[in-house]
CSV table of C-alpha atoms in Angstrom, one decimal:
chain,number,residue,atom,x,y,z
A,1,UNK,CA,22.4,64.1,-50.5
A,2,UNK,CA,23.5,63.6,-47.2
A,3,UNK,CA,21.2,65.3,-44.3
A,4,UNK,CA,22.1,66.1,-40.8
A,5,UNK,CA,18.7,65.7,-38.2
A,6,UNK,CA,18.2,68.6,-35.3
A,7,UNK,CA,17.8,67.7,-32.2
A,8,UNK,CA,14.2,67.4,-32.6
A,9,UNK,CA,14.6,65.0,-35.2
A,10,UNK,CA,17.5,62.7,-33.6
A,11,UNK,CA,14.5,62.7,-30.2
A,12,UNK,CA,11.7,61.3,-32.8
A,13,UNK,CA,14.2,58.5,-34.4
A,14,UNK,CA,14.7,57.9,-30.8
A,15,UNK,CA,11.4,56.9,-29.5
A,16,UNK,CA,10.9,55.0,-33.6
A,17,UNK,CA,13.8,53.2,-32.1
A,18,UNK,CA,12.1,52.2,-29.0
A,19,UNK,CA,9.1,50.8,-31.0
A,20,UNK,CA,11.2,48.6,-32.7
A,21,UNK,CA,13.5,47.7,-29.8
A,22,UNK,CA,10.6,46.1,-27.8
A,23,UNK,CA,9.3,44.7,-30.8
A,24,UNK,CA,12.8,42.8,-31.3
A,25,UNK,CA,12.6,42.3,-27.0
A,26,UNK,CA,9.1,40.6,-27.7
A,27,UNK,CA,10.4,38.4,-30.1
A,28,UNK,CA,12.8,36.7,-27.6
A,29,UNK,CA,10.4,35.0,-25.8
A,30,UNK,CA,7.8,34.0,-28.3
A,31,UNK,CA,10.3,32.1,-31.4
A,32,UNK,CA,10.0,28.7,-31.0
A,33,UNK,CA,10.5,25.2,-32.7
A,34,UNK,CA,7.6,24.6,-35.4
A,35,UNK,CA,6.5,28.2,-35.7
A,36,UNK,CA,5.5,29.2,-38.9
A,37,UNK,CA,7.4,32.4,-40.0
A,38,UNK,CA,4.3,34.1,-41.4
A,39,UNK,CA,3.8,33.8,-37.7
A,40,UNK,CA,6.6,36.3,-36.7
A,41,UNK,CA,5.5,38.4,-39.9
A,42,UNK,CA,2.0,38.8,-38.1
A,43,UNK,CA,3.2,39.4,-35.0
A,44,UNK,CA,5.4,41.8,-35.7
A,45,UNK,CA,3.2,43.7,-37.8
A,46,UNK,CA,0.5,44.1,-35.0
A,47,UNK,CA,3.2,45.0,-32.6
A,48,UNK,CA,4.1,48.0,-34.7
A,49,UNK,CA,0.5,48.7,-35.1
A,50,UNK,CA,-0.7,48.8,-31.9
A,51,UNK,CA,1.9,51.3,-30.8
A,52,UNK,CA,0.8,54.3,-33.2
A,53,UNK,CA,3.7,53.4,-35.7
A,54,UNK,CA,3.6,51.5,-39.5
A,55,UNK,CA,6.4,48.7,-40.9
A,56,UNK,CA,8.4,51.4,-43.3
A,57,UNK,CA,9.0,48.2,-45.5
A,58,UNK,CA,5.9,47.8,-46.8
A,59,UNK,CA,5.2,48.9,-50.1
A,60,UNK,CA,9.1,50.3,-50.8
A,61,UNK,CA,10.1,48.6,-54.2
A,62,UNK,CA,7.2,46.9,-54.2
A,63,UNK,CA,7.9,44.8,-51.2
A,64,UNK,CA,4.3,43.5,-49.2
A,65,UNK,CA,5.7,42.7,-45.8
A,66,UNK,CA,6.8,44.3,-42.6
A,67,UNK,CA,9.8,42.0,-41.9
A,68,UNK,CA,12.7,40.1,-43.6
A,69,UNK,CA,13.2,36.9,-42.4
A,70,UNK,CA,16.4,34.9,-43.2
A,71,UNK,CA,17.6,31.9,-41.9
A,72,UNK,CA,20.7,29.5,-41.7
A,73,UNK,CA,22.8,30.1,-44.8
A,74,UNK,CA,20.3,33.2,-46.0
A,75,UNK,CA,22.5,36.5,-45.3
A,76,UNK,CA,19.5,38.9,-45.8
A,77,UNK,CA,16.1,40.0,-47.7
A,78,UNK,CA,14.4,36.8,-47.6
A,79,UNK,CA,10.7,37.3,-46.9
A,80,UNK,CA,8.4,35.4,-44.5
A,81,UNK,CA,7.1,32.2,-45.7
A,82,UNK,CA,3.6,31.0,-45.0
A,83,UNK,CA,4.2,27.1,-44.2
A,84,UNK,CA,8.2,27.5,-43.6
A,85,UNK,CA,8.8,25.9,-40.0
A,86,UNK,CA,11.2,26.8,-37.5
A,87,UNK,CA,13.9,23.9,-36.5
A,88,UNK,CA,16.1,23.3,-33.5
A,89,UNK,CA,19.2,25.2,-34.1
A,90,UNK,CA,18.0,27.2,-36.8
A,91,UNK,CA,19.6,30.2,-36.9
A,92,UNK,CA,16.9,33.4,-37.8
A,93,UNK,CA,17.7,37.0,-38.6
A,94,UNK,CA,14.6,39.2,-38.4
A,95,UNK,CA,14.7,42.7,-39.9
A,96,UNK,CA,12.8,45.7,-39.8
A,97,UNK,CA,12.0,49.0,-39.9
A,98,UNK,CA,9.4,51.3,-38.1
A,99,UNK,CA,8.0,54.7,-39.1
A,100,UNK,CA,6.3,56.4,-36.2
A,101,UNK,CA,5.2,59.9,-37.2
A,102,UNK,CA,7.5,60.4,-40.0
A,103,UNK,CA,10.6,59.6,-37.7
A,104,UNK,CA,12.5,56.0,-39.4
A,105,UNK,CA,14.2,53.0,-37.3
A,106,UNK,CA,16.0,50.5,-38.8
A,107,UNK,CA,17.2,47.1,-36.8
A,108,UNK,CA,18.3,43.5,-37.2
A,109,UNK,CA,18.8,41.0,-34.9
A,110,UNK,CA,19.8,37.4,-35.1
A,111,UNK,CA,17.9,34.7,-32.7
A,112,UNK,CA,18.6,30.9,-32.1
A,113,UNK,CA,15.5,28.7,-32.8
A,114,UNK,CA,15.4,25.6,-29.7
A,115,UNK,CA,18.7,24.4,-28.8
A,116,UNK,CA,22.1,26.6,-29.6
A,117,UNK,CA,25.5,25.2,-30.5
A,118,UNK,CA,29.1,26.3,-29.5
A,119,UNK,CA,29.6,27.2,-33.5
A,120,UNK,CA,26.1,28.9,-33.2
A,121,UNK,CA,27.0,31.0,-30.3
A,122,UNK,CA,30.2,31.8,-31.6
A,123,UNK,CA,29.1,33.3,-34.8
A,124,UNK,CA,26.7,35.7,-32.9
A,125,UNK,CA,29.3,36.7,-30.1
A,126,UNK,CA,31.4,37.3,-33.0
A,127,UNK,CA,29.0,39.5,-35.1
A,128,UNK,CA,27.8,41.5,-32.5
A,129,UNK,CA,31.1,42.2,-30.9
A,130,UNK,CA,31.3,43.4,-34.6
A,131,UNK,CA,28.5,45.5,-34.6
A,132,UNK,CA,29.8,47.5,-31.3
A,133,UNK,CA,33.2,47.5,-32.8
A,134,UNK,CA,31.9,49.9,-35.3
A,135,UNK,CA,29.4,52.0,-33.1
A,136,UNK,CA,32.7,52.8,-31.4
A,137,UNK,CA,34.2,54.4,-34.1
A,138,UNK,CA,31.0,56.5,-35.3
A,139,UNK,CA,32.6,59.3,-33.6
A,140,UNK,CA,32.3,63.4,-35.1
A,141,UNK,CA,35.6,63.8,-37.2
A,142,UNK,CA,36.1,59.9,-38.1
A,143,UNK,CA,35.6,58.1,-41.1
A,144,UNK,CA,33.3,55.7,-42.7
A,145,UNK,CA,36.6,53.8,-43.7
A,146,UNK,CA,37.3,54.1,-39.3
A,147,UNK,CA,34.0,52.2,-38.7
A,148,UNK,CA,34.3,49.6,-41.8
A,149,UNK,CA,37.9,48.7,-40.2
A,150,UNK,CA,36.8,47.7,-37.2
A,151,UNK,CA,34.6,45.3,-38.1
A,152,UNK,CA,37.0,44.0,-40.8
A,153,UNK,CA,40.0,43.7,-39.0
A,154,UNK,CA,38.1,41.7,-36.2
A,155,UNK,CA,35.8,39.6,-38.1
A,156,UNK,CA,38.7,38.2,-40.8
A,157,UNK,CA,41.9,39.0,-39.0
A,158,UNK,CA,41.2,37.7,-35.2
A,159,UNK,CA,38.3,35.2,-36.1
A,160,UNK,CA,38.3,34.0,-39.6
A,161,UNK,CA,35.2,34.3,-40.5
A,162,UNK,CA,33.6,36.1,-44.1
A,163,UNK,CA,32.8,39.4,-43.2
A,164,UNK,CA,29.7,40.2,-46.1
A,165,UNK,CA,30.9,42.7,-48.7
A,166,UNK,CA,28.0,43.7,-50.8
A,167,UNK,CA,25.6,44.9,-48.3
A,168,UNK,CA,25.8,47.3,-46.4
A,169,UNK,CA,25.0,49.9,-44.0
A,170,UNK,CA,23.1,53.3,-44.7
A,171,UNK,CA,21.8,57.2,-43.7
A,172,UNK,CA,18.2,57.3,-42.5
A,173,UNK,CA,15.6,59.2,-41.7
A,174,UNK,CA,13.3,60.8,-43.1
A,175,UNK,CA,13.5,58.1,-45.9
A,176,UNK,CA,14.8,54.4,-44.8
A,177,UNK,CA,17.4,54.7,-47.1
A,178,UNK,CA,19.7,57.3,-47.4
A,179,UNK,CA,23.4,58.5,-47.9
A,180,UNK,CA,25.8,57.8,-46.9
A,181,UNK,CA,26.3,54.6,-48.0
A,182,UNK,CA,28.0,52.7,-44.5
A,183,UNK,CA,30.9,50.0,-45.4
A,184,UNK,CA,32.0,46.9,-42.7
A,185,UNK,CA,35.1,46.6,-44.6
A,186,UNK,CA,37.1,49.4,-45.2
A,187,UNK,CA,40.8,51.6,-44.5
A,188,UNK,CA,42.2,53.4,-41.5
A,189,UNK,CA,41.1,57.5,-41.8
A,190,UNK,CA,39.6,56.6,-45.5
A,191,UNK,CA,36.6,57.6,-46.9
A,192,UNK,CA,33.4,60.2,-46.0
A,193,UNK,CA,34.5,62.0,-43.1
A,194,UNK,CA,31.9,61.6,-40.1
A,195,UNK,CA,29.8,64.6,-38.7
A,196,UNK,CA,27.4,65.9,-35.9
A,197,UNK,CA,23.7,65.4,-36.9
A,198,UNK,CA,24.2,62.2,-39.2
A,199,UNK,CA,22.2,59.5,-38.7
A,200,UNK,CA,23.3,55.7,-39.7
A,201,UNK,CA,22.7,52.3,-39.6
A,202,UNK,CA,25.8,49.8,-39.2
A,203,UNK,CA,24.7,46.2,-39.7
A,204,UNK,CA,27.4,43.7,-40.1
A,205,UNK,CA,26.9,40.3,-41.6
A,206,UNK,CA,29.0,37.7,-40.5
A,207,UNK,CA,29.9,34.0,-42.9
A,208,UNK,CA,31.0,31.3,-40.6
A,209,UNK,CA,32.7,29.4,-43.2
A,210,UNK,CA,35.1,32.9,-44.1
A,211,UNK,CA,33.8,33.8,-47.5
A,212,UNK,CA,32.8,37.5,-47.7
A,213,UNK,CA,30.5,37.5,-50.6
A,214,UNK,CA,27.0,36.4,-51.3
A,215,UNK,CA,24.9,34.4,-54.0
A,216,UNK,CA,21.8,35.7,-55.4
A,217,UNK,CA,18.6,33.3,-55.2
A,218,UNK,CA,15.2,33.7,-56.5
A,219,UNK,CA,11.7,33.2,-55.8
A,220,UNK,CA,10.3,32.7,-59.4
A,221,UNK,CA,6.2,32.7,-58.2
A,222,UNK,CA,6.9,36.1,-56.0
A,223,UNK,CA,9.6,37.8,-58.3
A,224,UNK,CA,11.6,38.3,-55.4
A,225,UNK,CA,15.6,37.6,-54.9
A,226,UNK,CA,17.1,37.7,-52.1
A,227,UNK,CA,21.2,37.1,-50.7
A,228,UNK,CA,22.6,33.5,-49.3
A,229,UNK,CA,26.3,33.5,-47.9
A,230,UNK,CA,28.8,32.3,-51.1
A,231,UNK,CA,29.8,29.1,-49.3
A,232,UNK,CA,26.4,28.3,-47.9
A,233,UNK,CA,27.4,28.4,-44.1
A,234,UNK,CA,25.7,29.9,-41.4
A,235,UNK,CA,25.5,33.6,-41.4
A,236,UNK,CA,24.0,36.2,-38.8
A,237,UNK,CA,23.6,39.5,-38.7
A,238,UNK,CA,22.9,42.5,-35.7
A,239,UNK,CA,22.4,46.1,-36.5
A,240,UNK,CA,21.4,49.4,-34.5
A,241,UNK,CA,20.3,52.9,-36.1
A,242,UNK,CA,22.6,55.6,-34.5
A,243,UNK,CA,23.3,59.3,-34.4
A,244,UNK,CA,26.6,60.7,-34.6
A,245,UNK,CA,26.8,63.6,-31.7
A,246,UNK,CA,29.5,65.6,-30.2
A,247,UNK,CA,29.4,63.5,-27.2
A,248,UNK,CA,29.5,60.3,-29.3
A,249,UNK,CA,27.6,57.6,-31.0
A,250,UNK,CA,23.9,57.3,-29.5
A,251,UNK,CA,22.0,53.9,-30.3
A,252,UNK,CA,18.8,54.9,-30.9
A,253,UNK,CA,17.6,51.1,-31.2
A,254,UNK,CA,19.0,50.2,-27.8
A,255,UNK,CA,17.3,46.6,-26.6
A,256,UNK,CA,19.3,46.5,-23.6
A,257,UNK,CA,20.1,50.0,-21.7
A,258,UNK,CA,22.4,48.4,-19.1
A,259,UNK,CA,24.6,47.3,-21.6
A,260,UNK,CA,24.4,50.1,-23.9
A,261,UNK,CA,24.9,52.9,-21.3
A,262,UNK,CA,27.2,54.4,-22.9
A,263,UNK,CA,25.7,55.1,-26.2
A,264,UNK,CA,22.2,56.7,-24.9
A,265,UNK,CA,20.7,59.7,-25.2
């Protein structure tokens, strides 16, 4: 069942949003060559804490921790490894999501660990380029097929790269997942047709090599799998949560309100 959030409810996810925007904003300053990434688990964790809100990940399907961590060739749900050190040009994706009084926020963002590389710094101009692509079509009378276009077209048509095909974007709020289900691949005017008072993530993940698919690997002593890109290249991955309004998309994970002017509340 899909829901549409009142205005009330869309102003809640907001300021969930803005929890976990600064969190991502604190991150930029504080990842760093030889941190541990139980590190970033931590101090994301407290962060959330000490600003009235709780990591909605925790405990869903049995998961224990407040982010996913992911790096290099790992496209998503890889969990925060006490003893796994950060590199020079490693290339880190840190997701989560943050409950603050019943209100959800979901966000990923994709950092560069030390030094970056021109390959590096194209794949993450590339995906989130993608990632705006789609907010643009998130528009009242649209269609999920409008949004998963966008990203398609440019990610594999213009720049060649594998644009991930079994994960995908979602509803929120109250729950972290909900319908719809939110495709980055996808037809022209096909599919669920868009209205006022949904709420979604888009969260495109980008390949650098160009395969759109993903392995499965898994953590036998945790019971835990989690996704690595098909052709083991570098992959990254952005994503706001947004509400769908009569006057347009509104990011309501905004880290940067200059360049996201257009799609605030």
């Amino acid at each position: 069942m899909i829901t549409l959030k009142s205005k009330r409810e869309i102003e809640g996810m907001n300021k969930s949003g803005a929890i976990l925007a600064a969190a991502h904003l604190m991150l930029r300053d504080r990842l760093y060559v030889g941190m541990d990434t139980w590190e970033i688990e931590k101090m994301v964790d407290n962060f959330i804490q000490e600003h009235g809100a709780t990591a909605s990940e925790k405990g869903v399907d049995g998961y224990k921790y407040a982010t996913c961590i992911s790096i290099n060739e790992e496209v998503a749900h890889a969990i925060p490894r006490k003893g796994l050190k950060l590199k020079n040009h490693d290339v880190v994706t840190v997701d989560f999501c943050v409950n603050w009084q019943g209100y959800q926020s979901d966000s990923a963002w994709t950092y560069v660990i030390g030094e970056t590389t021109p390959e590096i710094e194209h794949l993450l101009a590339v995906t989130h380029k993608a990632l705006y692509l789609g907010i643009e079509q998130a528009k009242v009378g649209n269609r999920v097929g409008d949004i998963g276009y966008a990203i398609q077209n440019y990610v594999e048509n213009e720049e060649h790269m594998g644009d991930v095909r079994e994960l995908i974007g979602h509803g929120i709020g109250p729950s972290v997942h909900e319908e719809p289900d939110i495709f980055h691949y996808g037809r022209p005017h096909h599919g669920l047709r868009l209205k006022e008072g949904m709420v979604i993530t888009i969260e495109p993940m980008v390949n650098a090599g160009g395969s759109s698919h993903i392995d499965t690997e898994f953590m036998p002593d945790i019971d835990w799998e989690y996704y690595v890109s098909e052709d083991r290249s570098l992959s990254a991955q952005f994503e706001h949560t947004l509400a769908i309004t009569k006057e347009g998309p509104k990011i309501l994970t905004s880290q940067d309100k200059i360049f996201d002017k257009n799609f605030l509340i």
